[in-house]
Tab-separated table of C-alpha atoms in Angstrom:
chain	number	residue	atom	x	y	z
A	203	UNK	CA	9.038	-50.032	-60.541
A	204	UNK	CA	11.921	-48.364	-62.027
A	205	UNK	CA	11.077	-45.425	-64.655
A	206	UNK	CA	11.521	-45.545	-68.461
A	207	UNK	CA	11.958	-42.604	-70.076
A	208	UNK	CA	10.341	-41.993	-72.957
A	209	UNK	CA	12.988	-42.014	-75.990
A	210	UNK	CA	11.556	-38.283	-77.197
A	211	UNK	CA	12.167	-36.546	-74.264
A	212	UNK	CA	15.039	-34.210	-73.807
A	213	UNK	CA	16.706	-34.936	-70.901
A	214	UNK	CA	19.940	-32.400	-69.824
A	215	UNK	CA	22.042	-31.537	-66.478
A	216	UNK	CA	19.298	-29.339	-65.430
A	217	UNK	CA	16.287	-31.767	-66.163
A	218	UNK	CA	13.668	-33.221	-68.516
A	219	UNK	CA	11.537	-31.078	-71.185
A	220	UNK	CA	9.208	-32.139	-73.398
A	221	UNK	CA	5.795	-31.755	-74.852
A	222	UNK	CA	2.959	-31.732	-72.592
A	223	UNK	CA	0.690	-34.705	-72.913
A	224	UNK	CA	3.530	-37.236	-75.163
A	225	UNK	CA	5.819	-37.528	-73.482
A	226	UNK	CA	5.816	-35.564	-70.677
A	227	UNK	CA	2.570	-37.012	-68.772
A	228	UNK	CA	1.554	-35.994	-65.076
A	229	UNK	CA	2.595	-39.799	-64.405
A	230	UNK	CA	6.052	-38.969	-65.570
A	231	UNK	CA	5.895	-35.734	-63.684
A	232	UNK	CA	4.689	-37.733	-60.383
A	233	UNK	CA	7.424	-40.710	-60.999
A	234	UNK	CA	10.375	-38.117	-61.670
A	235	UNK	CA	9.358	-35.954	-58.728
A	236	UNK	CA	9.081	-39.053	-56.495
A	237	UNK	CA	12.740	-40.376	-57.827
A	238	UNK	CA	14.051	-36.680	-57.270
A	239	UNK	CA	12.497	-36.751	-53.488
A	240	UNK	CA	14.293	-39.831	-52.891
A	241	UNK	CA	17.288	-38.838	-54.358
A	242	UNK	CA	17.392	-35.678	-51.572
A	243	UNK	CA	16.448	-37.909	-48.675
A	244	UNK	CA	19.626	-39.748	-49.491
A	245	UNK	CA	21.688	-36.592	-49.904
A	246	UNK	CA	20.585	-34.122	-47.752
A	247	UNK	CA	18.289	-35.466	-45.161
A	248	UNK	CA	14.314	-34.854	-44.442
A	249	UNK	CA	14.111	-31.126	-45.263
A	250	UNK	CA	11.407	-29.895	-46.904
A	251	UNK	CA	11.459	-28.892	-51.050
A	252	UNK	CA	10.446	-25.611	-52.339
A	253	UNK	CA	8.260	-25.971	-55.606
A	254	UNK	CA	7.183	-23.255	-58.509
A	255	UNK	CA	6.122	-23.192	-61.525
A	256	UNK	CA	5.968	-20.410	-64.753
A	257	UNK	CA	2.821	-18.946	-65.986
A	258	UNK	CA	1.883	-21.848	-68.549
A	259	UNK	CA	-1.491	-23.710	-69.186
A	260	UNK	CA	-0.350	-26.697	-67.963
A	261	UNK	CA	1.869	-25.527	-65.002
A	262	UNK	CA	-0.726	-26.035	-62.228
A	263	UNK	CA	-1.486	-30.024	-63.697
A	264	UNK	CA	2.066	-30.497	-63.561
A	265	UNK	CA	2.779	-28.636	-60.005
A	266	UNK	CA	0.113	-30.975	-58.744
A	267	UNK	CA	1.767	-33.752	-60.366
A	268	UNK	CA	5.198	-33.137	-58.932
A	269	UNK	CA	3.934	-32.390	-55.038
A	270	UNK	CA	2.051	-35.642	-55.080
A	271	UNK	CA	4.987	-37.255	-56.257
A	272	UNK	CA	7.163	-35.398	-53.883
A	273	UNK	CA	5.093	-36.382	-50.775
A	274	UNK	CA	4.732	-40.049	-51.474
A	275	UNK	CA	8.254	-40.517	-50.676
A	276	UNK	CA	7.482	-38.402	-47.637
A	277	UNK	CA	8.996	-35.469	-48.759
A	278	UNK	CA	7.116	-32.112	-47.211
A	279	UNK	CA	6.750	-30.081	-49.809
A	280	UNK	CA	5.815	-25.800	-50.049
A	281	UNK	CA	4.761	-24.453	-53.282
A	282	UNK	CA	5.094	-20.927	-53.685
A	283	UNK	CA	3.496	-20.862	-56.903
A	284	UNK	CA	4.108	-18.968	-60.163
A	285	UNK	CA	7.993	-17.376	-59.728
A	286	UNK	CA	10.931	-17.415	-61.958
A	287	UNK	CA	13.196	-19.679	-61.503
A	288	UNK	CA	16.021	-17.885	-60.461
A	289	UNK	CA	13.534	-17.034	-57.417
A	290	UNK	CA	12.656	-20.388	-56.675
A	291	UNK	CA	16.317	-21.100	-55.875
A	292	UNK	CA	17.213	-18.391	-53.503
A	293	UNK	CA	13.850	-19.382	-51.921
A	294	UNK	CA	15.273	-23.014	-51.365
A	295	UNK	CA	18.542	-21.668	-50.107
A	296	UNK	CA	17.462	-19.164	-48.136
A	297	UNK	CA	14.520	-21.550	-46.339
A	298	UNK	CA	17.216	-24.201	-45.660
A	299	UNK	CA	15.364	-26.534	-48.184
A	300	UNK	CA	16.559	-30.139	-49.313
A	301	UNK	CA	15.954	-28.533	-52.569
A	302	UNK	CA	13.707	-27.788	-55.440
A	303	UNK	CA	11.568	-28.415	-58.648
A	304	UNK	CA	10.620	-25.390	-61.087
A	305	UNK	CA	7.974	-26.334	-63.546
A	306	UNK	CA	9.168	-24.103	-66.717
A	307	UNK	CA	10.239	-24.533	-69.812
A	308	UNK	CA	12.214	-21.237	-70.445
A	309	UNK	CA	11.751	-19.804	-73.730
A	310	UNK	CA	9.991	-23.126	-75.710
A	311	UNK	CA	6.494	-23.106	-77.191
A	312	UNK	CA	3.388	-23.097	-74.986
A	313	UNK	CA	3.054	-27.245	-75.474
A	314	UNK	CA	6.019	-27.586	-73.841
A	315	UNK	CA	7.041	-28.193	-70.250
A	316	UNK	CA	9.936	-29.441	-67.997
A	317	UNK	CA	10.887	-29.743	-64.589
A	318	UNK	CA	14.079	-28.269	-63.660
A	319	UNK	CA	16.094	-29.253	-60.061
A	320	UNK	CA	17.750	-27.803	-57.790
A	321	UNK	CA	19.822	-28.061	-54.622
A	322	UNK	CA	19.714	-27.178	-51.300
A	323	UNK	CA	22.643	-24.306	-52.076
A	324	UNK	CA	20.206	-23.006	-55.260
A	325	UNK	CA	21.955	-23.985	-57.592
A	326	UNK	CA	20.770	-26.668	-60.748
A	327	UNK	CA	22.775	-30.103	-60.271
A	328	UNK	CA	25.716	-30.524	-61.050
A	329	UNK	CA	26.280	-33.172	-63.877
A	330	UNK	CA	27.671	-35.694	-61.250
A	331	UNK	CA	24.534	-34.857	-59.257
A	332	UNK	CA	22.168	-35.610	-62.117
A	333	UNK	CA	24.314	-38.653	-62.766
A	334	UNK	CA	23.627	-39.592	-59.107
A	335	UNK	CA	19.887	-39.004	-59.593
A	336	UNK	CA	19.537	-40.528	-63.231
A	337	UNK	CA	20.745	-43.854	-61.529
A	338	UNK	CA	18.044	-44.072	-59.027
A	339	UNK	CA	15.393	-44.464	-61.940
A	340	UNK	CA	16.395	-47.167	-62.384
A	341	UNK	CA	15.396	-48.576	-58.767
A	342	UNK	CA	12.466	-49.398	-57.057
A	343	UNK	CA	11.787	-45.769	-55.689
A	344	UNK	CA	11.198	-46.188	-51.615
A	345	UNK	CA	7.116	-44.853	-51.287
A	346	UNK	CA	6.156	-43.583	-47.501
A	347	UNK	CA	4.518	-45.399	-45.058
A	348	UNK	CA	0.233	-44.226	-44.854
A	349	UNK	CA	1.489	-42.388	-42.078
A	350	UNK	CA	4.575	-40.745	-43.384
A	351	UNK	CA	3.298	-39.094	-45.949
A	352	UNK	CA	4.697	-35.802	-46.989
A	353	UNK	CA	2.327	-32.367	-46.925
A	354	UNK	CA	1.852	-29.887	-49.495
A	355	UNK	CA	1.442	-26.017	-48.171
A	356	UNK	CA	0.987	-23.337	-50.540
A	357	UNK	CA	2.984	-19.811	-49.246
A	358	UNK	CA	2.753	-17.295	-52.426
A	359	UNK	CA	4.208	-14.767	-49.970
């Protein structure tokens, strides 16, 4: 089923933010983080994603959220907890990863959230890369096979 966004989220070249609950919902969070494991399948092959969140109340729902969503495409997915986001990226590029999600929303209120992606070179995308992504919610997104499922391994090391 393709995924519509809700009109009152903010949506940018480095992801989608809103506030926790309306819109942003752990179904939204599990349908964009499915979309976005697709979308690196395509581009970069079957290499795990790195996954971190900030220190808010409603980072480890939405963590959860996002690896579920990530490993239903079949996406493997290690979670190396609360980091800043800058950290999160050198940990995808330096573990060779297909690329990332950070659960933060930067300097915004406590009700707010977003998830934030980047690439295997840890960097955000591009806009032509978000472009690129942003089309593929509007597809059916591609679920794994029972036995294809991807795994979700915490390393806070």
């Amino acid at each position: 089923m393709p995924i519509v966004l809700p009109p009152d989220l903010m949506v940018s070249v480095s992801g989608f933010r809103g506030r926790v609950g309306d819109p942003l919902t752990p179904e939204l969070v599990t349908a964009l983080a499915a979309a976005y494991g697709a979308f690196l399948r395509t581009e970069g092959g079957e290499r795990s994603v790195m996954l971190g969140r900030d220190s808010r109340t409603s980072g480890p729902m939405l963590a959860a959220a996002a690896g579920a969503g990530l490993a239903s495409v079949g996406c493997d997915v290690v979670d190396i907890g609360i980091v800043p986001t800058p950290t999160l990226m050198m940990a995808v590029r330096d573990a060779g990863a297909a690329g990332g999600i950070a659960v933060t929303a930067s300097h915004n209120r406590a009700e707010w959230n977003a998830l934030k992606f980047s690439t295997a070179e840890g960097v955000f995308l591009d806009a032509p890369g978000m472009a690129r992504f942003r089309e593929l919610l509007a597809e059916e997104i591609p679920r794994a096979p029972w036995d294809r499922v991807g795994e979700v391994t915490r390393d806070e090391g």
